[in-house]
Coordinates of N, CA and C and ligand atoms in Angstrom, one line a residue:
M29 N 35.5 -25.4 -60.2 CA 35.5 -25.8 -58.8 C 36.3 -24.8 -58.0
T30 N 35.7 -24.4 -56.9 CA 36.4 -23.5 -56.0 C 37.6 -24.2 -55.4
P31 N 38.6 -23.4 -54.9 CA 39.8 -23.9 -54.3 C 39.4 -24.7 -53.0
T32 N 38.4 -24.3 -52.3 CA 37.9 -25.0 -51.1 C 37.4 -26.4 -51.5
L33 N 36.6 -26.5 -52.5 CA 36.1 -27.8 -52.9 C 37.2 -28.7 -53.5
A34 N 38.2 -28.0 -54.2 CA 39.3 -28.8 -54.8 C 40.1 -29.4 -53.6
L35 N 40.3 -28.6 -52.6 CA 41.1 -29.0 -51.4 C 40.4 -30.2 -50.7
E36 N 39.1 -30.0 -50.6 CA 38.3 -31.0 -50.0 C 38.4 -32.4 -50.7
R37 N 38.3 -32.3 -52.1 CA 38.4 -33.5 -52.9 C 39.7 -34.1 -52.7
L38 N 40.8 -33.3 -52.7 CA 42.1 -33.8 -52.5 C 42.2 -34.5 -51.1
M39 N 41.7 -33.9 -50.1 CA 41.9 -34.5 -48.7 C 41.1 -35.8 -48.6
L40 N 40.0 -35.9 -49.4 CA 39.2 -37.1 -49.3 C 39.7 -38.2 -50.2
H41 N 40.8 -37.9 -51.0 CA 41.3 -38.8 -51.9 C 42.1 -39.9 -51.1
P42 N 41.9 -41.2 -51.5 CA 42.5 -42.3 -50.7 C 44.0 -42.2 -50.7
R43 N 44.6 -41.5 -51.6 CA 46.1 -41.4 -51.6 C 46.6 -40.1 -51.1
Y44 N 45.8 -39.4 -50.4 CA 46.1 -38.1 -49.9 C 47.4 -38.1 -49.0
D45 N 47.6 -39.1 -48.2 CA 48.7 -39.3 -47.3 C 50.0 -39.4 -48.2
E46 N 50.0 -40.1 -49.3 CA 51.1 -40.2 -50.1 C 51.5 -38.9 -50.8
L47 N 50.5 -38.2 -51.1 CA 50.7 -36.8 -51.8 C 51.4 -35.9 -50.8
V48 N 50.9 -35.9 -49.5 CA 51.5 -35.0 -48.5 C 53.0 -35.4 -48.3
A49 N 53.2 -36.7 -48.2 CA 54.6 -37.2 -48.0 C 55.5 -36.7 -49.2
A50 N 55.0 -36.8 -50.4 CA 55.7 -36.4 -51.6 C 56.0 -34.9 -51.5
M51 N 55.0 -34.1 -51.1 CA 55.2 -32.6 -51.0 C 56.2 -32.3 -50.0
R52 N 56.1 -33.0 -48.9 CA 57.1 -32.7 -47.8 C 58.5 -33.0 -48.3
A53 N 58.7 -34.1 -49.0 CA 60.0 -34.5 -49.5 C 60.5 -33.4 -50.5
A54 N 59.6 -32.8 -51.2 CA 60.0 -31.8 -52.2 C 60.3 -30.4 -51.7
A55 N 59.7 -30.1 -50.5 CA 59.8 -28.8 -50.0 C 61.1 -28.6 -49.3
P56 N 61.6 -27.3 -49.3 CA 62.9 -27.0 -48.5 C 62.7 -27.4 -47.1
V57 N 63.8 -27.9 -46.5 CA 63.7 -28.4 -45.1 C 63.2 -27.3 -44.1
H58 N 63.7 -26.1 -44.3 CA 63.3 -25.1 -43.3 C 61.8 -24.8 -43.4
V59 N 61.3 -24.9 -44.6 CA 59.8 -24.6 -44.7 C 59.1 -25.7 -44.0
V60 N 59.5 -27.0 -44.2 CA 58.8 -28.1 -43.5 C 58.9 -27.9 -42.0
D61 N 60.1 -27.6 -41.5 CA 60.4 -27.4 -40.1 C 59.5 -26.3 -39.5
Q62 N 59.4 -25.2 -40.2 CA 58.6 -24.1 -39.7 C 57.1 -24.5 -39.7
S63 N 56.7 -25.1 -40.7 CA 55.3 -25.5 -40.8 C 55.0 -26.6 -39.8
D64 N 55.9 -27.5 -39.5 CA 55.7 -28.5 -38.5 C 55.6 -27.8 -37.1
A65 N 56.4 -26.8 -36.9 CA 56.4 -26.1 -35.6 C 55.1 -25.4 -35.4
A66 N 54.6 -24.7 -36.5 CA 53.3 -24.0 -36.4 C 52.2 -25.0 -36.1
T67 N 52.3 -26.2 -36.7 CA 51.2 -27.2 -36.5 C 51.2 -27.7 -35.1
S68 N 52.4 -28.0 -34.5 CA 52.4 -28.4 -33.1 C 51.9 -27.3 -32.2
D69 N 52.3 -26.0 -32.5 CA 51.7 -25.0 -31.7 C 50.2 -24.9 -31.7
A70 N 49.7 -25.1 -32.9 CA 48.2 -25.0 -33.1 C 47.6 -26.2 -32.4
L71 N 48.2 -27.3 -32.4 CA 47.7 -28.5 -31.7 C 47.7 -28.3 -30.2
R72 N 48.8 -27.5 -29.7 CA 48.8 -27.2 -28.3 C 47.6 -26.3 -27.9
V73 N 47.3 -25.4 -28.8 CA 46.1 -24.5 -28.5 C 44.9 -25.3 -28.3
V74 N 44.6 -26.2 -29.2 CA 43.4 -27.1 -29.2 C 43.5 -27.9 -27.9
T75 N 44.6 -28.5 -27.6 CA 44.7 -29.4 -26.4 C 44.5 -28.6 -25.1
A76 N 45.1 -27.4 -25.1 CA 44.9 -26.5 -23.9 C 43.4 -26.1 -23.7
A77 N 42.8 -25.8 -24.9 CA 41.4 -25.4 -24.8 C 40.5 -26.6 -24.3
G78 N 40.8 -27.8 -24.8 CA 40.0 -28.9 -24.4 C 40.1 -29.2 -22.9
A79 N 41.3 -28.9 -22.4 CA 41.6 -29.2 -21.0 C 41.0 -28.1 -20.1
A80 N 40.9 -26.8 -20.7 CA 40.5 -25.7 -19.9 C 39.0 -25.6 -19.7
I81 N 38.3 -26.0 -20.7 CA 36.8 -25.9 -20.7 C 36.2 -27.0 -19.9
P82 N 35.4 -26.7 -18.9 CA 34.7 -27.8 -18.2 C 33.9 -28.7 -19.2
G83 N 34.1 -30.0 -19.0 CA 33.4 -30.9 -19.9 C 34.1 -31.0 -21.3
G84 N 35.2 -30.4 -21.4 CA 35.9 -30.4 -22.7 C 36.5 -31.8 -22.9
S85 N 36.6 -32.2 -24.2 CA 37.0 -33.5 -24.5 C 38.6 -33.5 -24.7
D86 N 39.1 -34.7 -24.6 CA 40.5 -34.8 -25.1 C 40.5 -34.6 -26.6
V87 N 41.7 -34.3 -27.0 CA 41.8 -34.0 -28.5 C 41.7 -35.4 -29.2
Q88 N 40.9 -35.4 -30.3 CA 40.8 -36.6 -31.1 C 41.5 -36.3 -32.4
T89 N 42.2 -37.3 -32.9 CA 42.8 -37.2 -34.2 C 41.8 -37.8 -35.2
T90 N 41.7 -37.1 -36.3 CA 40.8 -37.6 -37.3 C 41.2 -37.1 -38.7
A91 N 40.4 -37.5 -39.7 CA 40.8 -37.2 -41.1 C 39.6 -36.4 -41.7
A92 N 39.8 -36.0 -42.9 CA 38.7 -35.2 -43.6 C 37.4 -35.9 -43.6
D93 N 37.4 -37.2 -43.7 CA 36.1 -37.9 -43.8 C 35.6 -38.3 -42.4
G94 N 36.3 -37.8 -41.4 CA 35.9 -38.2 -40.0 C 35.1 -37.1 -39.3
V95 N 34.8 -36.0 -40.1 CA 34.0 -34.9 -39.6 C 32.9 -34.6 -40.6
P96 N 31.8 -34.0 -40.1 CA 30.7 -33.6 -41.0 C 31.1 -32.6 -42.1
G97 N 30.5 -32.7 -43.3 CA 30.9 -31.9 -44.4 C 30.8 -30.4 -44.1
W98 N 29.8 -29.9 -43.4 CA 29.7 -28.5 -43.1 C 30.9 -27.9 -42.3
L99 N 31.4 -28.8 -41.4 CA 32.5 -28.4 -40.6 C 33.8 -28.4 -41.4
R100 N 34.0 -29.5 -42.1 CA 35.2 -29.6 -43.0 C 35.3 -28.5 -44.0
L101 N 34.1 -28.2 -44.6 CA 34.2 -27.1 -45.6 C 34.4 -25.7 -45.0
G102 N 33.9 -25.5 -43.8 CA 34.1 -24.3 -43.1 C 35.6 -24.1 -42.8
L103 N 36.2 -25.1 -42.3 CA 37.7 -25.1 -42.0 C 38.5 -24.9 -43.3
L104 N 38.2 -25.6 -44.4 CA 38.9 -25.5 -45.6 C 38.7 -24.2 -46.3
D105 N 37.5 -23.6 -46.1 CA 37.2 -22.3 -46.7 C 38.1 -21.2 -46.0
A106 N 38.1 -21.3 -44.6 CA 39.0 -20.4 -43.9 C 40.4 -20.5 -44.3
F107 N 40.9 -21.8 -44.5 CA 42.2 -22.0 -44.9 C 42.6 -21.4 -46.3
T108 N 41.7 -21.7 -47.3 CA 42.0 -21.2 -48.7 C 41.8 -19.7 -48.7
T109 N 40.9 -19.1 -48.0 CA 40.7 -17.7 -48.0 C 42.0 -17.0 -47.5
W110 N 42.6 -17.6 -46.4 CA 43.9 -17.1 -45.9 C 45.0 -17.2 -46.9
V111 N 45.2 -18.5 -47.4 CA 46.3 -18.8 -48.3 C 46.2 -17.9 -49.6
E112 N 45.0 -17.6 -50.0 CA 44.9 -16.8 -51.2 C 45.0 -15.3 -50.9
G113 N 45.2 -14.9 -49.7 CA 45.4 -13.5 -49.3 C 44.1 -12.7 -49.3
R114 N 42.9 -13.4 -49.2 CA 41.6 -12.7 -49.2 C 41.1 -12.5 -47.8
A115 N 41.8 -13.0 -46.8 CA 41.3 -12.9 -45.4 C 41.6 -11.6 -44.8
S116 N 40.7 -11.1 -43.9 CA 41.1 -10.0 -43.0 C 41.9 -10.6 -41.9
T117 N 42.9 -9.8 -41.4 CA 43.7 -10.4 -40.3 C 43.8 -9.4 -39.2
C118 N 44.3 -9.8 -38.1 CA 44.7 -8.9 -37.0 C 45.8 -8.0 -37.5
R119 N 46.2 -7.1 -36.6 CA 47.3 -6.1 -37.1 C 48.6 -6.8 -37.2
H120 N 48.8 -8.0 -36.6 CA 50.0 -8.7 -36.7 C 50.2 -9.4 -38.1
N121 N 49.1 -9.3 -38.9 CA 49.2 -9.8 -40.3 C 49.8 -11.2 -40.4
P122 N 49.2 -12.2 -39.8 CA 49.7 -13.5 -40.0 C 49.6 -13.9 -41.4
H123 N 50.7 -14.5 -41.9 CA 50.8 -14.9 -43.4 C 51.2 -16.3 -43.5
P124 N 50.6 -17.0 -44.5 CA 51.0 -18.4 -44.7 C 52.4 -18.6 -45.0
S125 N 53.1 -17.6 -45.5 CA 54.5 -17.8 -45.8 C 55.4 -17.7 -44.6
R126 N 54.8 -17.3 -43.5 CA 55.5 -17.3 -42.2 C 54.6 -18.2 -41.2
P127 N 54.8 -19.5 -41.3 CA 53.8 -20.3 -40.5 C 53.9 -20.0 -39.0
Q128 N 52.7 -19.8 -38.5 CA 52.5 -19.6 -37.1 C 51.0 -20.1 -36.8
P129 N 50.7 -20.5 -35.6 CA 49.3 -20.9 -35.4 C 48.4 -19.7 -35.5
V130 N 47.3 -19.9 -36.2 CA 46.3 -18.8 -36.4 C 44.9 -19.3 -36.0
M131 N 44.0 -18.4 -35.7 CA 42.6 -18.8 -35.3 C 41.6 -18.2 -36.3
A132 N 40.7 -19.1 -36.6 CA 39.5 -18.7 -37.4 C 38.3 -19.0 -36.6
A133 N 37.1 -18.5 -37.0 CA 35.9 -18.8 -36.4 C 34.8 -18.9 -37.4
A134 N 33.9 -20.0 -37.2 CA 32.8 -20.2 -38.1 C 31.9 -19.0 -38.2
W135 N 31.8 -18.2 -37.1 CA 30.9 -17.1 -37.1 C 31.5 -15.8 -37.5
R136 N 32.8 -15.9 -37.9 CA 33.5 -14.7 -38.5 C 34.2 -15.1 -39.7
P137 N 33.4 -15.5 -40.8 CA 34.1 -16.0 -42.0 C 35.0 -14.9 -42.6
G138 N 36.2 -15.3 -43.1 CA 37.1 -14.3 -43.7 C 38.0 -13.6 -42.7
L139 N 37.9 -14.0 -41.4 CA 38.8 -13.3 -40.5 C 39.8 -14.4 -40.0
I140 N 41.1 -14.0 -40.0 CA 42.2 -14.9 -39.5 C 43.0 -14.0 -38.5
V141 N 43.2 -14.5 -37.3 CA 44.0 -13.7 -36.3 C 45.0 -14.6 -35.7
C142 N 46.1 -14.0 -35.2 CA 47.1 -14.8 -34.4 C 46.5 -15.2 -33.1
T143 N 47.2 -16.0 -32.4 CA 46.6 -16.5 -31.1 C 46.4 -15.4 -30.1
A144 N 47.3 -14.4 -30.1 CA 47.2 -13.3 -29.1 C 46.0 -12.5 -29.4
C145 N 45.5 -12.5 -30.6 CA 44.4 -11.7 -30.9 C 43.0 -12.4 -31.1
V146 N 43.0 -13.6 -30.4 CA 41.8 -14.4 -30.5 C 40.6 -13.7 -30.0
Y147 N 40.8 -12.7 -29.1 CA 39.6 -11.9 -28.6 C 38.9 -11.2 -29.7
L148 N 39.5 -11.0 -30.9 CA 38.9 -10.3 -32.0 C 37.7 -11.2 -32.5
T149 N 37.8 -12.5 -32.2 CA 36.7 -13.4 -32.7 C 35.6 -13.5 -31.7
A150 N 35.7 -12.8 -30.5 CA 34.8 -13.0 -29.5 C 33.4 -12.5 -29.9
L151 N 32.4 -13.1 -29.3 CA 31.0 -12.6 -29.5 C 30.5 -12.1 -28.2
A152 N 29.6 -11.0 -28.2 CA 29.0 -10.5 -27.0 C 28.2 -11.6 -26.4
R153 N 28.4 -11.9 -25.1 CA 27.8 -13.0 -24.4 C 26.3 -12.8 -24.4
G154 N 25.6 -13.9 -24.8 CA 24.1 -13.8 -24.8 C 23.5 -13.1 -26.0
S155 N 24.3 -12.5 -26.9 CA 23.8 -11.8 -28.0 C 23.2 -12.9 -29.0
D156 N 22.4 -12.4 -30.0 CA 21.9 -13.3 -31.0 C 23.0 -14.1 -31.7
A157 N 24.1 -13.4 -32.0 CA 25.2 -14.1 -32.7 C 25.7 -15.2 -31.8
D158 N 25.8 -14.9 -30.5 CA 26.4 -15.9 -29.6 C 25.5 -17.1 -29.5
R159 N 24.2 -16.9 -29.7 CA 23.2 -18.0 -29.5 C 22.9 -18.7 -30.9
T160 N 23.6 -18.3 -31.9 CA 23.3 -18.8 -33.2 C 24.2 -20.1 -33.5
C161 N 23.5 -21.1 -33.9 CA 24.3 -22.4 -34.2 C 25.0 -22.2 -35.6
D162 N 26.3 -22.6 -35.6 CA 27.1 -22.5 -36.8 C 26.8 -23.6 -37.8
G163 N 26.1 -24.7 -37.3 CA 25.7 -25.8 -38.1 C 24.5 -25.5 -38.9
C164 N 23.4 -25.2 -38.2 CA 22.1 -25.0 -38.9 C 21.6 -23.6 -38.9
G165 N 22.2 -22.7 -38.2 CA 21.8 -21.3 -38.3 C 20.7 -21.0 -37.3
R166 N 20.3 -21.9 -36.5 CA 19.2 -21.7 -35.6 C 19.6 -20.8 -34.4
L167 N 18.7 -19.9 -34.0 CA 18.9 -19.1 -32.9 C 18.4 -19.9 -31.7
C168 N 19.3 -20.2 -30.8 CA 19.0 -21.1 -29.6 C 18.4 -20.3 -28.5
A169 N 17.5 -20.9 -27.7 CA 16.8 -20.2 -26.7 C 17.7 -19.8 -25.5
G170 N 18.8 -20.6 -25.4 CA 19.8 -20.3 -24.3 C 19.9 -21.5 -23.3
P171 N 21.0 -21.5 -22.6 CA 21.2 -22.6 -21.7 C 20.2 -22.8 -20.6
E172 N 19.5 -21.6 -20.2 CA 18.5 -21.7 -19.2 C 17.3 -22.5 -19.7
H173 N 17.2 -22.7 -21.0 CA 16.1 -23.5 -21.5 C 16.7 -24.8 -22.1
A174 N 17.9 -25.2 -21.6 CA 18.6 -26.4 -22.0 C 18.8 -26.4 -23.5
D175 N 19.0 -25.2 -24.1 CA 19.1 -25.0 -25.5 C 20.2 -24.0 -25.8
G176 N 21.4 -24.4 -25.3 CA 22.6 -23.5 -25.4 C 23.5 -24.0 -26.5
I177 N 24.6 -23.2 -26.7 CA 25.6 -23.5 -27.7 C 26.7 -24.3 -27.1
Y178 N 27.1 -25.3 -27.9 CA 28.3 -26.1 -27.5 C 29.5 -25.7 -28.4
P179 N 30.6 -25.2 -27.8 CA 31.7 -24.8 -28.6 C 32.6 -26.0 -28.9
G180 N 33.3 -25.8 -30.0 CA 34.3 -26.8 -30.4 C 35.4 -26.2 -31.3
M181 N 36.4 -27.0 -31.5 CA 37.5 -26.5 -32.3 C 38.0 -27.7 -33.2
L182 N 38.5 -27.3 -34.4 CA 39.0 -28.3 -35.3 C 40.3 -27.7 -35.9
Q183 N 41.4 -28.4 -35.9 CA 42.7 -27.9 -36.3 C 43.2 -28.7 -37.5
L184 N 43.8 -27.9 -38.4 CA 44.5 -28.5 -39.6 C 45.7 -27.7 -39.8
G185 N 46.9 -28.3 -39.7 CA 48.1 -27.5 -39.8 C 48.2 -26.4 -38.9
P186 N 48.5 -25.2 -39.3 CA 48.6 -24.0 -38.4 C 47.3 -23.4 -38.0
I187 N 46.1 -23.9 -38.6 CA 44.9 -23.1 -38.4 C 44.0 -23.9 -37.4
V188 N 43.4 -23.1 -36.5 CA 42.5 -23.6 -35.5 C 41.1 -22.9 -35.8
Y189 N 40.1 -23.8 -36.1 CA 38.8 -23.3 -36.6 C 37.8 -23.5 -35.4
Q190 N 37.3 -22.4 -34.9 CA 36.4 -22.5 -33.8 C 35.0 -22.5 -34.3
Y191 N 34.1 -23.2 -33.6 CA 32.7 -23.2 -34.0 C 31.8 -23.4 -32.7
G192 N 30.6 -23.1 -32.9 CA 29.6 -23.3 -31.8 C 28.3 -23.9 -32.4
V193 N 27.8 -24.9 -31.8 CA 26.6 -25.6 -32.4 C 25.5 -25.8 -31.3
C194 N 24.3 -26.0 -31.9 CA 23.2 -26.4 -31.0 C 23.3 -27.9 -30.7
G195 N 22.5 -28.4 -29.8 CA 22.6 -29.8 -29.4 C 22.4 -30.8 -30.5
D196 N 21.6 -30.4 -31.5 CA 21.4 -31.3 -32.6 C 22.5 -31.4 -33.6
C197 N 23.3 -30.3 -33.6 CA 24.4 -30.2 -34.6 C 25.8 -30.6 -34.1
R198 N 25.8 -31.1 -32.9 CA 27.1 -31.5 -32.3 C 27.7 -32.5 -33.2
P199 N 28.9 -32.3 -33.8 CA 29.5 -33.2 -34.8 C 29.9 -34.5 -34.2
A200 N 29.6 -35.5 -34.9 CA 30.2 -36.8 -34.6 C 31.6 -36.9 -35.2
I201 N 32.7 -36.9 -34.3 CA 34.0 -37.0 -34.8 C 34.5 -38.4 -34.8
T202 N 34.8 -39.0 -36.0 CA 35.2 -40.4 -36.1 C 36.7 -40.4 -35.9
P203 N 37.3 -41.1 -34.9 CA 38.7 -41.2 -34.8 C 39.3 -41.9 -36.1
R204 N 40.4 -41.2 -36.6 CA 41.0 -41.7 -37.8 C 42.5 -41.3 -37.7
N205 N 43.3 -41.9 -38.4 CA 44.7 -41.4 -38.7 C 44.5 -40.3 -39.7
G206 N 44.9 -39.1 -39.4 CA 44.8 -38.0 -40.4 C 45.3 -36.7 -39.9
P207 N 45.2 -35.7 -40.7 CA 45.8 -34.4 -40.3 C 45.0 -33.5 -39.4
L208 N 43.8 -33.9 -39.1 CA 42.9 -33.1 -38.3 C 42.9 -33.4 -36.8
S209 N 42.8 -32.4 -36.0 CA 42.6 -32.7 -34.5 C 41.3 -31.9 -34.1
A210 N 40.5 -32.5 -33.2 CA 39.3 -31.9 -32.8 C 39.1 -32.0 -31.3
T211 N 38.4 -31.0 -30.8 CA 38.0 -31.0 -29.4 C 36.6 -30.4 -29.3
Q212 N 35.8 -30.8 -28.4 CA 34.5 -30.2 -28.2 C 34.1 -30.4 -26.8
T213 N 33.1 -29.6 -26.3 CA 32.7 -29.7 -25.0 C 31.4 -30.4 -24.8
A214 N 31.2 -31.0 -23.7 CA 29.9 -31.7 -23.4 C 28.9 -30.7 -22.7
E215 N 29.4 -29.5 -22.4 CA 28.6 -28.6 -21.7 C 28.2 -27.4 -22.6
Q216 N 27.0 -26.9 -22.4 CA 26.5 -25.8 -23.1 C 27.1 -24.5 -22.6
D217 N 27.0 -23.5 -23.4 CA 27.2 -22.1 -23.0 C 28.6 -21.8 -22.5
Q218 N 29.6 -22.5 -22.9 CA 31.0 -22.1 -22.6 C 31.3 -21.0 -23.6
P219 N 32.0 -19.9 -23.2 CA 32.3 -18.8 -24.1 C 33.1 -19.3 -25.3
R220 N 32.7 -18.7 -26.4 CA 33.5 -19.0 -27.6 C 34.3 -17.8 -28.0
G221 N 35.5 -18.0 -28.4 CA 36.4 -16.9 -28.9 C 36.7 -15.8 -27.9
T222 N 36.6 -16.1 -26.6 CA 36.8 -15.1 -25.6 C 38.2 -15.2 -25.0
G223 N 39.1 -15.9 -25.6 CA 40.5 -15.9 -25.1 C 40.7 -16.9 -24.0
R224 N 39.7 -17.8 -23.8 CA 40.0 -19.0 -23.0 C 41.2 -19.8 -23.5
V225 N 41.3 -19.6 -24.8 CA 42.4 -20.3 -25.4 C 43.6 -19.4 -25.4
K226 N 44.5 -19.6 -24.5 CA 45.6 -18.7 -24.3 C 46.9 -19.5 -24.2
P227 N 47.6 -19.7 -25.3 CA 48.9 -20.4 -25.3 C 49.9 -19.5 -24.4
R228 N 50.9 -20.2 -24.0 CA 51.9 -19.5 -23.2 C 52.4 -18.3 -23.9
G229 N 52.7 -17.2 -23.2 CA 53.3 -16.1 -23.7 C 52.4 -15.2 -24.6
S230 N 51.1 -15.5 -24.6 CA 50.2 -14.8 -25.4 C 50.0 -13.4 -24.8
R231 N 49.8 -12.5 -25.7 CA 49.5 -11.1 -25.3 C 48.0 -10.8 -25.6
G232 N 47.6 -9.6 -25.5 CA 46.3 -9.2 -25.9 C 45.4 -8.9 -24.7
R233 N 45.8 -9.2 -23.5 CA 45.0 -8.8 -22.3 C 45.4 -7.4 -22.0
G234 N 44.5 -6.7 -21.3 CA 44.8 -5.4 -20.7 C 44.8 -4.2 -21.7
R235 N 44.6 -4.5 -22.9 CA 44.5 -3.3 -23.9 C 43.1 -2.9 -23.9
G236 N 42.2 -3.7 -23.5 CA 40.8 -3.3 -23.3 C 40.0 -3.2 -24.7
K237 N 40.7 -3.6 -25.7 CA 40.1 -3.4 -27.1 C 39.3 -4.6 -27.4
G238 N 38.0 -4.5 -27.2 CA 37.1 -5.6 -27.6 C 37.2 -6.8 -26.8
H239 N 37.9 -6.7 -25.7 CA 38.1 -7.9 -24.9 C 36.9 -8.0 -24.0
Q240 N 36.2 -9.2 -24.1 CA 34.9 -9.3 -23.4 C 35.1 -10.3 -22.3
R241 N 34.6 -9.9 -21.2 CA 34.7 -10.8 -20.0 C 33.3 -10.9 -19.4
Ligands
LIG325 ZN1 47.5 -10.6 -33.8
LIG326 ZN1 22.2 -26.5 -35.1

């Protein structure tokens, strides 16, 4: 079983909450504190994005079984790829041993960047990649044909997983008590990965490197 599937099975286990509580109790306090801080920062990113995007939803709390499998596995795959040191990163080299909020994107598997470098996940507007659904892989005709992409985000701990889907693949997020937070937009064609998500103090503007407006 791959680490991603093992983690998924763990998170779907009815006693997952007890396990997390036991792990927190066993971990050094400073590690738990740092990890909690990174989690709250990541949650702020998702909350700010939901508020900034027209038609964006409030953040919903959910659990592993409250989101579709393709989305859950994408997030967990990004997470395990990073934790195992197999991810490409931005030049700030975010590392799980130094918890900080990080961004991943369904359309850039294997890439983990800090929040200042979220522009590295941007897609050229209107390109085929920008119009491709991360759920079913379909190339959408575009918002002018009422067939655009709806962006969304899913957060677990320090990691914020961005995705964009066609109208048919918009995930049903079931509210649950759990470690996941989700936001999505009701409007098509909002830019994804273009730095609309900008937590306070973020850098990355003005260098002109790959920043798409
Ligand atoms: Zn960076
Ligand atoms: Zn789709």
